[in-house]
């Protein structure tokens, strides 16, 4: 039979074991949740130049807000890159665009498979300066889906976007005169071509 000190020690050991098990399960859950939580954080704050995704209704609202008050133009620069393992050429139809803040606009990007096999690519993106990310909204973008190109195939890919008039209320970027939208196409690793 266990003595009182031994029983007390055994109860404390069990309690500590349950705390450690709970802690380990919480860390496991946090590990699984970290990617979606980080993605949510970036989308909400524009951290690291993450752009926003907007609906047609949100774009229309931004246009109405811009039309009701003073607005100004801003230059949008387009930067394109291709990962070394992807045999594509990729460029904007026009390297820059000048738009009114709050107005919806469209840019066209051209991609061509210069290789001899079908390839699926995905685009990553960001804007510079990073602080402008939470005001740069895309309504439609090729970056939302995978792109499969046959050998020699060239496609025109539109991006419909706007710069939110709320940018005027942020002292970090209220006087910004240009934003760079940058894309990099990567070969989809697990794609069956």
Short mmCIF file of N, CA and C in Angstrom, two decimals:
data_model
loop_
_atom_site.label_atom_id
_atom_site.label_comp_id
_atom_site.label_asym_id
_atom_site.label_seq_id
_atom_site.Cartn_x
_atom_site.Cartn_y
_atom_site.Cartn_z
N UNK A 1 0.84 -1.17 0.00
CA UNK A 1 0.00 0.00 0.00
C UNK A 1 0.89 1.24 0.00
N UNK A 2 0.51 2.27 -0.82
CA UNK A 2 1.31 3.48 -0.95
C UNK A 2 1.10 4.37 0.26
N UNK A 3 2.17 4.98 0.66
CA UNK A 3 2.09 5.92 1.78
C UNK A 3 1.55 7.24 1.26
N UNK A 4 1.17 8.12 2.19
CA UNK A 4 0.60 9.42 1.80
C UNK A 4 1.54 10.23 0.93
N UNK A 5 2.84 10.33 1.25
CA UNK A 5 3.73 11.10 0.37
C UNK A 5 3.84 10.47 -1.02
N UNK A 6 3.86 9.09 -1.09
CA UNK A 6 3.94 8.43 -2.38
C UNK A 6 2.67 8.65 -3.20
N UNK A 7 1.50 8.61 -2.57
CA UNK A 7 0.23 8.83 -3.25
C UNK A 7 0.15 10.27 -3.75
N UNK A 8 0.62 11.21 -2.94
CA UNK A 8 0.63 12.62 -3.35
C UNK A 8 1.56 12.81 -4.55
N UNK A 9 2.74 12.18 -4.53
CA UNK A 9 3.69 12.28 -5.63
C UNK A 9 3.09 11.66 -6.89
N UNK A 10 2.43 10.52 -6.75
CA UNK A 10 1.81 9.87 -7.89
C UNK A 10 0.70 10.74 -8.50
N UNK A 11 -0.10 11.39 -7.68
CA UNK A 11 -1.17 12.28 -8.16
C UNK A 11 -0.57 13.48 -8.88
N UNK A 12 0.51 14.02 -8.33
CA UNK A 12 1.16 15.17 -8.99
C UNK A 12 1.76 14.76 -10.33
N UNK A 13 2.36 13.57 -10.37
CA UNK A 13 2.94 13.08 -11.62
C UNK A 13 1.86 12.89 -12.69
N UNK A 14 0.70 12.34 -12.29
CA UNK A 14 -0.40 12.17 -13.24
C UNK A 14 -0.91 13.52 -13.72
N UNK A 15 -1.06 14.46 -12.81
CA UNK A 15 -1.53 15.79 -13.18
C UNK A 15 -0.54 16.46 -14.14
N UNK A 16 0.74 16.36 -13.83
CA UNK A 16 1.77 16.92 -14.71
C UNK A 16 1.74 16.24 -16.08
N UNK A 17 1.53 14.92 -16.10
CA UNK A 17 1.43 14.18 -17.36
C UNK A 17 0.26 14.66 -18.19
N UNK A 18 -0.90 14.90 -17.54
CA UNK A 18 -2.07 15.41 -18.26
C UNK A 18 -1.82 16.82 -18.80
N UNK A 19 -1.14 17.66 -18.01
CA UNK A 19 -0.80 19.01 -18.49
C UNK A 19 0.13 18.94 -19.70
N UNK A 20 1.11 18.06 -19.64
CA UNK A 20 2.06 17.92 -20.76
C UNK A 20 1.35 17.37 -22.00
N UNK A 21 0.44 16.42 -21.81
CA UNK A 21 -0.32 15.89 -22.93
C UNK A 21 -1.18 16.99 -23.55
N UNK A 22 -1.85 17.77 -22.71
CA UNK A 22 -2.66 18.88 -23.21
C UNK A 22 -1.82 19.90 -23.95
N UNK A 23 -0.63 20.20 -23.41
CA UNK A 23 0.28 21.15 -24.05
C UNK A 23 0.72 20.61 -25.41
N UNK A 24 1.08 19.31 -25.47
CA UNK A 24 1.52 18.70 -26.73
C UNK A 24 0.39 18.74 -27.77
N UNK A 25 -0.84 18.44 -27.35
CA UNK A 25 -1.97 18.49 -28.28
C UNK A 25 -2.24 19.91 -28.76
N UNK A 26 -2.11 20.89 -27.85
CA UNK A 26 -2.30 22.29 -28.24
C UNK A 26 -1.24 22.71 -29.25
N UNK A 27 0.02 22.31 -29.05
CA UNK A 27 1.09 22.64 -29.99
C UNK A 27 0.86 21.98 -31.34
N UNK A 28 0.36 20.75 -31.34
CA UNK A 28 0.05 20.06 -32.59
C UNK A 28 -1.05 20.80 -33.34
N UNK A 29 -2.10 21.18 -32.62
CA UNK A 29 -3.19 21.95 -33.24
C UNK A 29 -2.72 23.27 -33.78
N UNK A 30 -1.86 23.95 -33.03
CA UNK A 30 -1.32 25.24 -33.48
C UNK A 30 -0.46 25.04 -34.72
N UNK A 31 0.28 23.94 -34.78
CA UNK A 31 1.09 23.65 -35.96
C UNK A 31 0.23 23.51 -37.21
N UNK A 32 -0.88 22.79 -37.10
CA UNK A 32 -1.79 22.63 -38.24
C UNK A 32 -2.49 23.94 -38.59
N UNK A 33 -2.77 24.76 -37.61
CA UNK A 33 -3.50 26.01 -37.84
C UNK A 33 -2.59 27.15 -38.27
N UNK A 34 -1.28 27.00 -38.14
CA UNK A 34 -0.38 28.13 -38.39
C UNK A 34 -0.42 28.63 -39.83
N UNK A 35 -0.48 27.74 -40.80
CA UNK A 35 -0.50 28.19 -42.21
C UNK A 35 -1.77 28.96 -42.52
N UNK A 36 -2.98 28.43 -42.21
CA UNK A 36 -4.18 29.24 -42.50
C UNK A 36 -4.24 30.52 -41.67
N UNK A 37 -3.75 30.48 -40.43
CA UNK A 37 -3.76 31.70 -39.62
C UNK A 37 -2.81 32.75 -40.19
N UNK A 38 -1.63 32.31 -40.64
CA UNK A 38 -0.67 33.24 -41.24
C UNK A 38 -1.25 33.82 -42.53
N UNK A 39 -1.90 32.97 -43.35
CA UNK A 39 -2.53 33.44 -44.58
C UNK A 39 -3.60 34.48 -44.27
N UNK A 40 -4.42 34.22 -43.28
CA UNK A 40 -5.46 35.17 -42.87
C UNK A 40 -4.84 36.48 -42.40
N UNK A 41 -3.79 36.38 -41.58
CA UNK A 41 -3.10 37.58 -41.09
C UNK A 41 -2.57 38.41 -42.27
N UNK A 42 -1.95 37.76 -43.24
CA UNK A 42 -1.38 38.48 -44.39
C UNK A 42 -2.47 39.14 -45.22
N UNK A 43 -3.59 38.44 -45.42
CA UNK A 43 -4.67 39.02 -46.22
C UNK A 43 -5.31 40.21 -45.52
N UNK A 44 -5.45 40.14 -44.21
CA UNK A 44 -6.09 41.23 -43.47
C UNK A 44 -5.18 42.45 -43.38
N UNK A 45 -3.90 42.22 -43.15
CA UNK A 45 -2.98 43.34 -42.93
C UNK A 45 -2.21 43.76 -44.16
N UNK A 46 -2.19 42.93 -45.22
CA UNK A 46 -1.36 43.23 -46.38
C UNK A 46 0.10 42.95 -46.10
N UNK A 47 0.40 42.22 -45.02
CA UNK A 47 1.78 41.92 -44.63
C UNK A 47 2.53 41.26 -45.78
N UNK A 48 3.77 41.65 -45.95
CA UNK A 48 4.65 41.11 -46.99
C UNK A 48 4.10 41.36 -48.39
N UNK A 49 3.31 42.41 -48.55
CA UNK A 49 2.80 42.75 -49.87
C UNK A 49 1.67 41.87 -50.36
N UNK A 50 1.01 41.18 -49.44
CA UNK A 50 -0.11 40.33 -49.83
C UNK A 50 -1.28 41.20 -50.26
N UNK A 51 -1.77 40.93 -51.46
CA UNK A 51 -2.90 41.71 -51.99
C UNK A 51 -4.20 41.17 -51.43
N UNK A 52 -5.26 41.93 -51.64
CA UNK A 52 -6.59 41.54 -51.20
C UNK A 52 -7.36 40.93 -52.36
N UNK A 53 -8.32 40.09 -52.03
CA UNK A 53 -9.21 39.52 -53.03
C UNK A 53 -10.57 40.18 -52.82
N UNK A 54 -11.14 40.73 -53.88
CA UNK A 54 -12.38 41.49 -53.77
C UNK A 54 -13.45 40.93 -54.70
N UNK A 55 -14.69 41.21 -54.36
CA UNK A 55 -15.81 40.81 -55.21
C UNK A 55 -16.16 41.98 -56.14
N UNK A 56 -17.01 41.71 -57.11
CA UNK A 56 -17.48 42.77 -58.00
C UNK A 56 -18.21 43.85 -57.20
N UNK A 57 -18.97 43.44 -56.19
CA UNK A 57 -19.69 44.41 -55.37
C UNK A 57 -18.73 45.33 -54.62
N UNK A 58 -17.64 44.77 -54.09
CA UNK A 58 -16.66 45.58 -53.38
C UNK A 58 -15.96 46.55 -54.34
N UNK A 59 -15.69 46.10 -55.56
CA UNK A 59 -15.08 46.97 -56.56
C UNK A 59 -16.03 48.10 -56.93
N UNK A 60 -17.32 47.79 -57.07
CA UNK A 60 -18.31 48.82 -57.39
C UNK A 60 -18.43 49.84 -56.27
N UNK A 61 -18.37 49.38 -55.03
CA UNK A 61 -18.41 50.28 -53.89
C UNK A 61 -17.21 51.22 -53.90
N UNK A 62 -16.02 50.68 -54.17
CA UNK A 62 -14.82 51.52 -54.23
C UNK A 62 -14.95 52.57 -55.33
N UNK A 63 -15.53 52.18 -56.47
CA UNK A 63 -15.72 53.13 -57.56
C UNK A 63 -16.70 54.24 -57.15
N UNK A 64 -17.77 53.88 -56.44
CA UNK A 64 -18.73 54.90 -55.98
C UNK A 64 -18.08 55.85 -54.97
N UNK A 65 -17.28 55.30 -54.06
CA UNK A 65 -16.59 56.14 -53.07
C UNK A 65 -15.64 57.10 -53.78
N UNK A 66 -14.89 56.58 -54.74
CA UNK A 66 -13.94 57.43 -55.47
C UNK A 66 -14.67 58.50 -56.26
N UNK A 67 -15.82 58.16 -56.83
CA UNK A 67 -16.57 59.11 -57.65
C UNK A 67 -17.19 60.21 -56.79
N UNK A 68 -17.42 59.92 -55.51
CA UNK A 68 -18.08 60.91 -54.65
C UNK A 68 -17.11 61.89 -54.00
N UNK A 69 -15.83 61.66 -54.12
CA UNK A 69 -14.87 62.56 -53.48
C UNK A 69 -13.67 62.79 -54.36
N UNK A 70 -12.72 63.49 -53.81
CA UNK A 70 -11.49 63.77 -54.56
C UNK A 70 -10.69 62.48 -54.71
N UNK A 71 -10.17 62.26 -55.88
CA UNK A 71 -9.32 61.10 -56.11
C UNK A 71 -8.10 61.57 -56.87
N UNK A 72 -7.18 60.71 -57.05
CA UNK A 72 -6.00 61.03 -57.84
C UNK A 72 -5.52 59.77 -58.53
N UNK A 73 -4.63 59.95 -59.47
CA UNK A 73 -4.11 58.82 -60.23
C UNK A 73 -2.90 58.22 -59.53
N UNK A 74 -2.68 56.95 -59.83
CA UNK A 74 -1.51 56.24 -59.31
C UNK A 74 -0.98 55.36 -60.43
N UNK A 75 0.31 55.19 -60.50
CA UNK A 75 0.94 54.32 -61.50
C UNK A 75 1.07 52.91 -60.94
N UNK A 76 0.66 51.93 -61.74
CA UNK A 76 0.83 50.53 -61.38
C UNK A 76 1.90 49.96 -62.31
N UNK A 77 2.94 49.41 -61.73
CA UNK A 77 4.01 48.77 -62.50
C UNK A 77 3.82 47.27 -62.41
N UNK A 78 4.12 46.57 -63.49
CA UNK A 78 3.95 45.12 -63.53
C UNK A 78 5.31 44.46 -63.69
N UNK A 79 5.63 43.55 -62.78
CA UNK A 79 6.89 42.82 -62.77
C UNK A 79 6.58 41.34 -62.94
N UNK A 80 7.27 40.66 -63.85
CA UNK A 80 7.01 39.24 -64.07
C UNK A 80 8.31 38.44 -64.00
N UNK A 81 8.20 37.26 -63.43
CA UNK A 81 9.34 36.36 -63.27
C UNK A 81 8.88 34.93 -63.50
N UNK A 82 9.83 34.07 -63.86
CA UNK A 82 9.55 32.65 -64.06
C UNK A 82 10.61 31.87 -63.30
N UNK A 83 10.19 30.89 -62.52
CA UNK A 83 11.13 30.04 -61.78
C UNK A 83 12.03 29.30 -62.77
N UNK A 84 13.28 29.02 -62.39
CA UNK A 84 14.23 28.38 -63.32
C UNK A 84 13.79 27.03 -63.86
N UNK A 85 12.95 26.28 -63.12
CA UNK A 85 12.55 24.96 -63.60
C UNK A 85 11.32 24.98 -64.51
N UNK A 86 10.86 26.17 -64.88
CA UNK A 86 9.68 26.30 -65.74
C UNK A 86 10.10 26.91 -67.07
N UNK A 87 9.83 26.19 -68.15
CA UNK A 87 10.26 26.64 -69.48
C UNK A 87 9.19 27.52 -70.14
N UNK A 88 8.82 28.58 -69.45
CA UNK A 88 7.83 29.52 -69.96
C UNK A 88 8.46 30.89 -70.14
N UNK A 89 7.86 31.66 -71.05
CA UNK A 89 8.13 33.09 -71.09
C UNK A 89 6.85 33.75 -70.56
N UNK A 90 7.02 34.85 -69.86
CA UNK A 90 5.89 35.47 -69.16
C UNK A 90 6.16 36.96 -69.06
N UNK A 91 5.18 37.78 -69.51
CA UNK A 91 5.38 39.23 -69.48
C UNK A 91 4.04 39.95 -69.46
N UNK A 92 4.05 41.20 -69.01
CA UNK A 92 2.82 41.99 -69.10
C UNK A 92 2.67 42.53 -70.51
N UNK A 93 1.43 42.70 -70.96
CA UNK A 93 1.20 43.31 -72.27
C UNK A 93 1.71 44.76 -72.27
N UNK A 94 1.49 45.46 -71.16
CA UNK A 94 2.00 46.82 -70.96
C UNK A 94 2.71 46.84 -69.62
N UNK A 95 3.93 47.35 -69.55
CA UNK A 95 4.69 47.30 -68.29
C UNK A 95 4.16 48.22 -67.18
N UNK A 96 3.39 49.24 -67.55
CA UNK A 96 2.82 50.14 -66.54
C UNK A 96 1.40 50.52 -66.94
N UNK A 97 0.67 51.01 -65.95
CA UNK A 97 -0.69 51.49 -66.17
C UNK A 97 -0.90 52.65 -65.21
N UNK A 98 -1.68 53.61 -65.61
CA UNK A 98 -2.00 54.75 -64.74
C UNK A 98 -3.51 54.73 -64.53
N UNK A 99 -3.93 54.63 -63.28
CA UNK A 99 -5.36 54.50 -62.97
C UNK A 99 -5.75 55.50 -61.90
N UNK A 100 -7.04 55.77 -61.83
CA UNK A 100 -7.57 56.59 -60.73
C UNK A 100 -7.78 55.67 -59.53
N UNK A 101 -7.36 56.10 -58.37
CA UNK A 101 -7.56 55.30 -57.17
C UNK A 101 -9.07 55.10 -56.97
N UNK A 102 -9.45 53.85 -56.75
CA UNK A 102 -10.86 53.49 -56.60
C UNK A 102 -11.47 52.95 -57.87
N UNK A 103 -10.85 53.20 -59.02
CA UNK A 103 -11.40 52.73 -60.30
C UNK A 103 -10.89 51.34 -60.63
N UNK A 104 -11.79 50.53 -61.11
CA UNK A 104 -11.44 49.17 -61.53
C UNK A 104 -10.72 49.24 -62.87
N UNK A 105 -9.70 48.41 -63.04
CA UNK A 105 -8.96 48.37 -64.29
C UNK A 105 -8.56 46.92 -64.58
N UNK A 106 -8.07 46.71 -65.80
CA UNK A 106 -7.64 45.37 -66.21
C UNK A 106 -6.26 45.44 -66.83
N UNK A 107 -5.43 44.49 -66.47
CA UNK A 107 -4.11 44.32 -67.08
C UNK A 107 -4.08 42.93 -67.72
N UNK A 108 -3.37 42.81 -68.82
CA UNK A 108 -3.24 41.54 -69.52
C UNK A 108 -1.79 41.06 -69.42
N UNK A 109 -1.64 39.79 -69.08
CA UNK A 109 -0.32 39.16 -69.03
C UNK A 109 -0.28 38.06 -70.07
N UNK A 110 0.88 37.88 -70.69
CA UNK A 110 1.07 36.88 -71.74
C UNK A 110 2.03 35.80 -71.23
N UNK A 111 1.61 34.55 -71.36
CA UNK A 111 2.46 33.43 -70.96
C UNK A 111 2.54 32.46 -72.13
N UNK A 112 3.74 31.91 -72.33
CA UNK A 112 3.94 30.96 -73.41
C UNK A 112 4.80 29.81 -72.91
N UNK A 113 4.38 28.59 -73.25
CA UNK A 113 5.16 27.40 -72.92
C UNK A 113 6.20 27.23 -74.02
N UNK A 114 7.45 27.52 -73.70
CA UNK A 114 8.55 27.40 -74.65
C UNK A 114 9.14 26.00 -74.68
N UNK A 115 8.62 25.09 -73.85
CA UNK A 115 9.15 23.74 -73.76
C UNK A 115 8.49 22.79 -74.74
N UNK A 116 8.80 21.50 -74.59
CA UNK A 116 8.29 20.47 -75.49
C UNK A 116 7.25 19.57 -74.83
N UNK A 117 6.89 19.86 -73.59
CA UNK A 117 5.90 19.06 -72.87
C UNK A 117 4.85 19.97 -72.24
N UNK A 118 3.63 19.45 -72.05
CA UNK A 118 2.62 20.23 -71.33
C UNK A 118 3.10 20.48 -69.90
N UNK A 119 2.80 21.67 -69.39
CA UNK A 119 3.25 22.03 -68.04
C UNK A 119 2.13 22.80 -67.33
N UNK A 120 1.97 22.52 -66.04
CA UNK A 120 1.03 23.25 -65.22
C UNK A 120 1.84 24.20 -64.33
N UNK A 121 1.45 25.47 -64.36
CA UNK A 121 2.13 26.47 -63.55
C UNK A 121 1.17 27.17 -62.60
N UNK A 122 1.71 27.67 -61.52
CA UNK A 122 0.93 28.48 -60.57
C UNK A 122 1.72 29.76 -60.31
N UNK A 123 0.99 30.82 -60.09
CA UNK A 123 1.63 32.12 -59.89
C UNK A 123 1.54 32.54 -58.43
N UNK A 124 2.66 32.98 -57.90
CA UNK A 124 2.66 33.65 -56.60
C UNK A 124 2.77 35.14 -56.89
N UNK A 125 2.38 35.97 -55.92
CA UNK A 125 2.32 37.40 -56.20
C UNK A 125 2.52 38.20 -54.93
N UNK A 126 2.88 39.45 -55.11
CA UNK A 126 2.91 40.43 -54.02
C UNK A 126 2.97 41.82 -54.62
N UNK A 127 2.84 42.82 -53.77
CA UNK A 127 2.98 44.20 -54.22
C UNK A 127 4.07 44.88 -53.42
N UNK A 128 4.61 45.92 -54.02
CA UNK A 128 5.61 46.74 -53.36
C UNK A 128 5.21 48.20 -53.53
N UNK A 129 5.27 49.00 -52.52
CA UNK A 129 5.73 48.69 -51.18
C UNK A 129 4.74 47.78 -50.44
N UNK A 130 5.27 47.00 -49.50
CA UNK A 130 4.46 46.04 -48.77
C UNK A 130 3.23 46.67 -48.12
N UNK A 131 3.37 47.90 -47.64
CA UNK A 131 2.27 48.58 -46.94
C UNK A 131 1.07 48.82 -47.85
N UNK A 132 1.27 48.78 -49.15
CA UNK A 132 0.17 49.00 -50.10
C UNK A 132 -0.66 47.74 -50.33
N UNK A 133 -0.18 46.59 -49.85
CA UNK A 133 -0.86 45.32 -50.08
C UNK A 133 -2.30 45.30 -49.61
N UNK A 134 -2.58 45.91 -48.47
CA UNK A 134 -3.95 45.85 -47.96
C UNK A 134 -4.90 46.76 -48.72
N UNK A 135 -4.39 47.58 -49.63
CA UNK A 135 -5.23 48.47 -50.44
C UNK A 135 -5.32 48.04 -51.90
N UNK A 136 -4.49 47.09 -52.30
CA UNK A 136 -4.49 46.61 -53.68
C UNK A 136 -5.38 45.38 -53.74
N UNK A 137 -6.51 45.48 -54.43
CA UNK A 137 -7.49 44.40 -54.46
C UNK A 137 -7.65 43.84 -55.87
N UNK A 138 -7.69 42.51 -55.95
CA UNK A 138 -7.90 41.83 -57.23
C UNK A 138 -9.30 41.22 -57.24
N UNK A 139 -10.05 41.54 -58.30
CA UNK A 139 -11.39 41.01 -58.48
C UNK A 139 -11.31 39.70 -59.27
N UNK A 140 -10.44 39.67 -60.24
CA UNK A 140 -10.23 38.49 -61.09
C UNK A 140 -8.75 38.37 -61.34
N UNK A 141 -8.22 37.13 -61.26
CA UNK A 141 -6.78 36.96 -61.48
C UNK A 141 -6.47 35.54 -61.89
N UNK A 142 -5.55 35.39 -62.83
CA UNK A 142 -5.07 34.07 -63.23
C UNK A 142 -4.36 33.38 -62.08
N UNK A 143 -3.91 34.17 -61.10
CA UNK A 143 -3.17 33.61 -59.97
C UNK A 143 -4.08 32.82 -59.02
N UNK A 144 -5.39 32.91 -59.20
CA UNK A 144 -6.32 32.17 -58.35
C UNK A 144 -6.45 30.71 -58.78
N UNK A 145 -5.95 30.37 -59.98
CA UNK A 145 -6.08 29.01 -60.51
C UNK A 145 -4.77 28.55 -61.13
N UNK A 146 -4.66 27.24 -61.33
CA UNK A 146 -3.50 26.67 -62.03
C UNK A 146 -3.65 26.92 -63.52
N UNK A 147 -2.52 27.06 -64.20
CA UNK A 147 -2.53 27.31 -65.64
C UNK A 147 -1.79 26.16 -66.34
N UNK A 148 -2.48 25.47 -67.22
CA UNK A 148 -1.85 24.39 -68.00
C UNK A 148 -1.64 24.87 -69.42
N UNK A 149 -0.39 24.78 -69.87
CA UNK A 149 -0.06 25.18 -71.23
C UNK A 149 0.57 24.01 -71.97
N UNK A 150 0.09 23.80 -73.18
CA UNK A 150 0.65 22.79 -74.07
C UNK A 150 1.93 23.35 -74.69
N UNK A 151 2.79 22.51 -75.26
CA UNK A 151 4.02 23.02 -75.89
C UNK A 151 3.69 24.06 -76.97
N UNK A 152 4.33 25.20 -76.88
CA UNK A 152 4.13 26.27 -77.85
C UNK A 152 2.88 27.10 -77.63
N UNK A 153 2.03 26.71 -76.71
CA UNK A 153 0.78 27.44 -76.47
C UNK A 153 1.07 28.77 -75.76
N UNK A 154 0.41 29.82 -76.25
CA UNK A 154 0.51 31.14 -75.63
C UNK A 154 -0.90 31.58 -75.22
N UNK A 155 -1.02 32.14 -74.03
CA UNK A 155 -2.31 32.58 -73.54
C UNK A 155 -2.23 34.02 -73.05
N UNK A 156 -3.39 34.68 -73.11
CA UNK A 156 -3.56 36.03 -72.54
C UNK A 156 -4.33 35.85 -71.24
N UNK A 157 -3.78 36.38 -70.16
CA UNK A 157 -4.38 36.19 -68.85
C UNK A 157 -4.69 37.55 -68.23
N UNK A 158 -5.99 37.80 -67.96
CA UNK A 158 -6.36 39.11 -67.40
C UNK A 158 -6.27 39.14 -65.87
N UNK A 159 -6.03 40.34 -65.37
CA UNK A 159 -6.13 40.64 -63.94
C UNK A 159 -7.02 41.88 -63.84
N UNK A 160 -8.10 41.77 -63.09
CA UNK A 160 -8.98 42.92 -62.84
C UNK A 160 -8.71 43.36 -61.41
N UNK A 161 -8.40 44.63 -61.23
CA UNK A 161 -7.95 45.12 -59.93
C UNK A 161 -8.41 46.55 -59.69
N UNK A 162 -8.23 46.99 -58.45
CA UNK A 162 -8.42 48.40 -58.09
C UNK A 162 -7.61 48.70 -56.84
N UNK A 163 -7.33 49.97 -56.63
CA UNK A 163 -6.67 50.42 -55.41
C UNK A 163 -7.74 51.07 -54.55
N UNK A 164 -7.92 50.54 -53.35
CA UNK A 164 -8.97 50.99 -52.44
C UNK A 164 -8.75 52.45 -52.03
N UNK A 165 -9.79 53.29 -52.12
CA UNK A 165 -9.66 54.69 -51.70
C UNK A 165 -9.29 54.85 -50.22
N UNK A 166 -9.42 53.80 -49.43
CA UNK A 166 -9.01 53.86 -48.02
C UNK A 166 -7.51 54.14 -47.89
N UNK A 167 -6.77 54.00 -48.98
CA UNK A 167 -5.34 54.29 -48.96
C UNK A 167 -5.07 55.75 -48.55
N UNK A 168 -6.05 56.63 -48.84
CA UNK A 168 -5.90 58.04 -48.49
C UNK A 168 -5.86 58.26 -46.98
N UNK A 169 -6.38 57.30 -46.20
CA UNK A 169 -6.45 57.45 -44.74
C UNK A 169 -5.25 56.85 -44.02
N UNK A 170 -4.32 56.26 -44.75
CA UNK A 170 -3.15 55.63 -44.14
C UNK A 170 -1.93 56.52 -44.33
N UNK A 171 -1.40 57.11 -43.26
CA UNK A 171 -0.27 58.03 -43.40
C UNK A 171 0.99 57.37 -43.98
N UNK A 172 1.10 56.04 -43.90
CA UNK A 172 2.27 55.36 -44.45
C UNK A 172 2.29 55.37 -45.97
N UNK A 173 1.10 55.41 -46.59
CA UNK A 173 1.04 55.29 -48.05
C UNK A 173 0.12 56.31 -48.71
N UNK A 174 -0.41 57.26 -47.97
CA UNK A 174 -1.38 58.20 -48.53
C UNK A 174 -0.82 59.01 -49.69
N UNK A 175 0.47 59.27 -49.73
CA UNK A 175 1.08 60.05 -50.81
C UNK A 175 1.80 59.18 -51.83
N UNK A 176 1.58 57.90 -51.79
CA UNK A 176 2.24 56.97 -52.70
C UNK A 176 1.87 57.30 -54.14
N UNK A 177 2.86 57.30 -55.04
CA UNK A 177 2.56 57.60 -56.44
C UNK A 177 2.70 56.40 -57.36
N UNK A 178 3.20 55.26 -56.84
CA UNK A 178 3.26 54.05 -57.67
C UNK A 178 3.25 52.80 -56.79
N UNK A 179 2.71 51.74 -57.37
CA UNK A 179 2.68 50.43 -56.73
C UNK A 179 3.18 49.44 -57.77
N UNK A 180 4.01 48.49 -57.35
CA UNK A 180 4.48 47.44 -58.24
C UNK A 180 3.77 46.14 -57.90
N UNK A 181 3.10 45.55 -58.89
CA UNK A 181 2.47 44.24 -58.75
C UNK A 181 3.41 43.24 -59.40
N UNK A 182 3.87 42.28 -58.60
CA UNK A 182 4.88 41.33 -59.06
C UNK A 182 4.32 39.91 -59.05
N UNK A 183 4.57 39.17 -60.12
CA UNK A 183 4.16 37.77 -60.23
C UNK A 183 5.38 36.91 -60.53
N UNK A 184 5.39 35.70 -59.97
CA UNK A 184 6.37 34.69 -60.32
C UNK A 184 5.63 33.40 -60.61
N UNK A 185 5.84 32.84 -61.80
CA UNK A 185 5.24 31.56 -62.13
C UNK A 185 6.19 30.44 -61.73
N UNK A 186 5.60 29.41 -61.11
CA UNK A 186 6.34 28.24 -60.65
C UNK A 186 5.73 27.00 -61.31
N UNK A 187 6.55 26.00 -61.55
CA UNK A 187 6.04 24.72 -62.06
C UNK A 187 5.34 24.01 -60.91
N UNK A 188 4.14 23.54 -61.17
CA UNK A 188 3.41 22.80 -60.14
C UNK A 188 4.06 21.43 -59.99
N UNK A 189 4.58 21.16 -58.82
CA UNK A 189 5.39 19.95 -58.60
C UNK A 189 4.60 18.66 -58.68
N UNK A 190 3.39 18.66 -58.16
CA UNK A 190 2.61 17.41 -58.11
C UNK A 190 1.61 17.29 -59.25
N UNK A 191 1.80 18.06 -60.31
CA UNK A 191 0.85 18.03 -61.44
C UNK A 191 1.16 16.86 -62.36
N UNK A 192 0.14 16.16 -62.74
CA UNK A 192 0.28 15.12 -63.77
C UNK A 192 0.04 15.81 -65.11
N UNK A 193 1.09 16.03 -65.87
CA UNK A 193 0.97 16.80 -67.12
C UNK A 193 0.20 16.12 -68.16
#
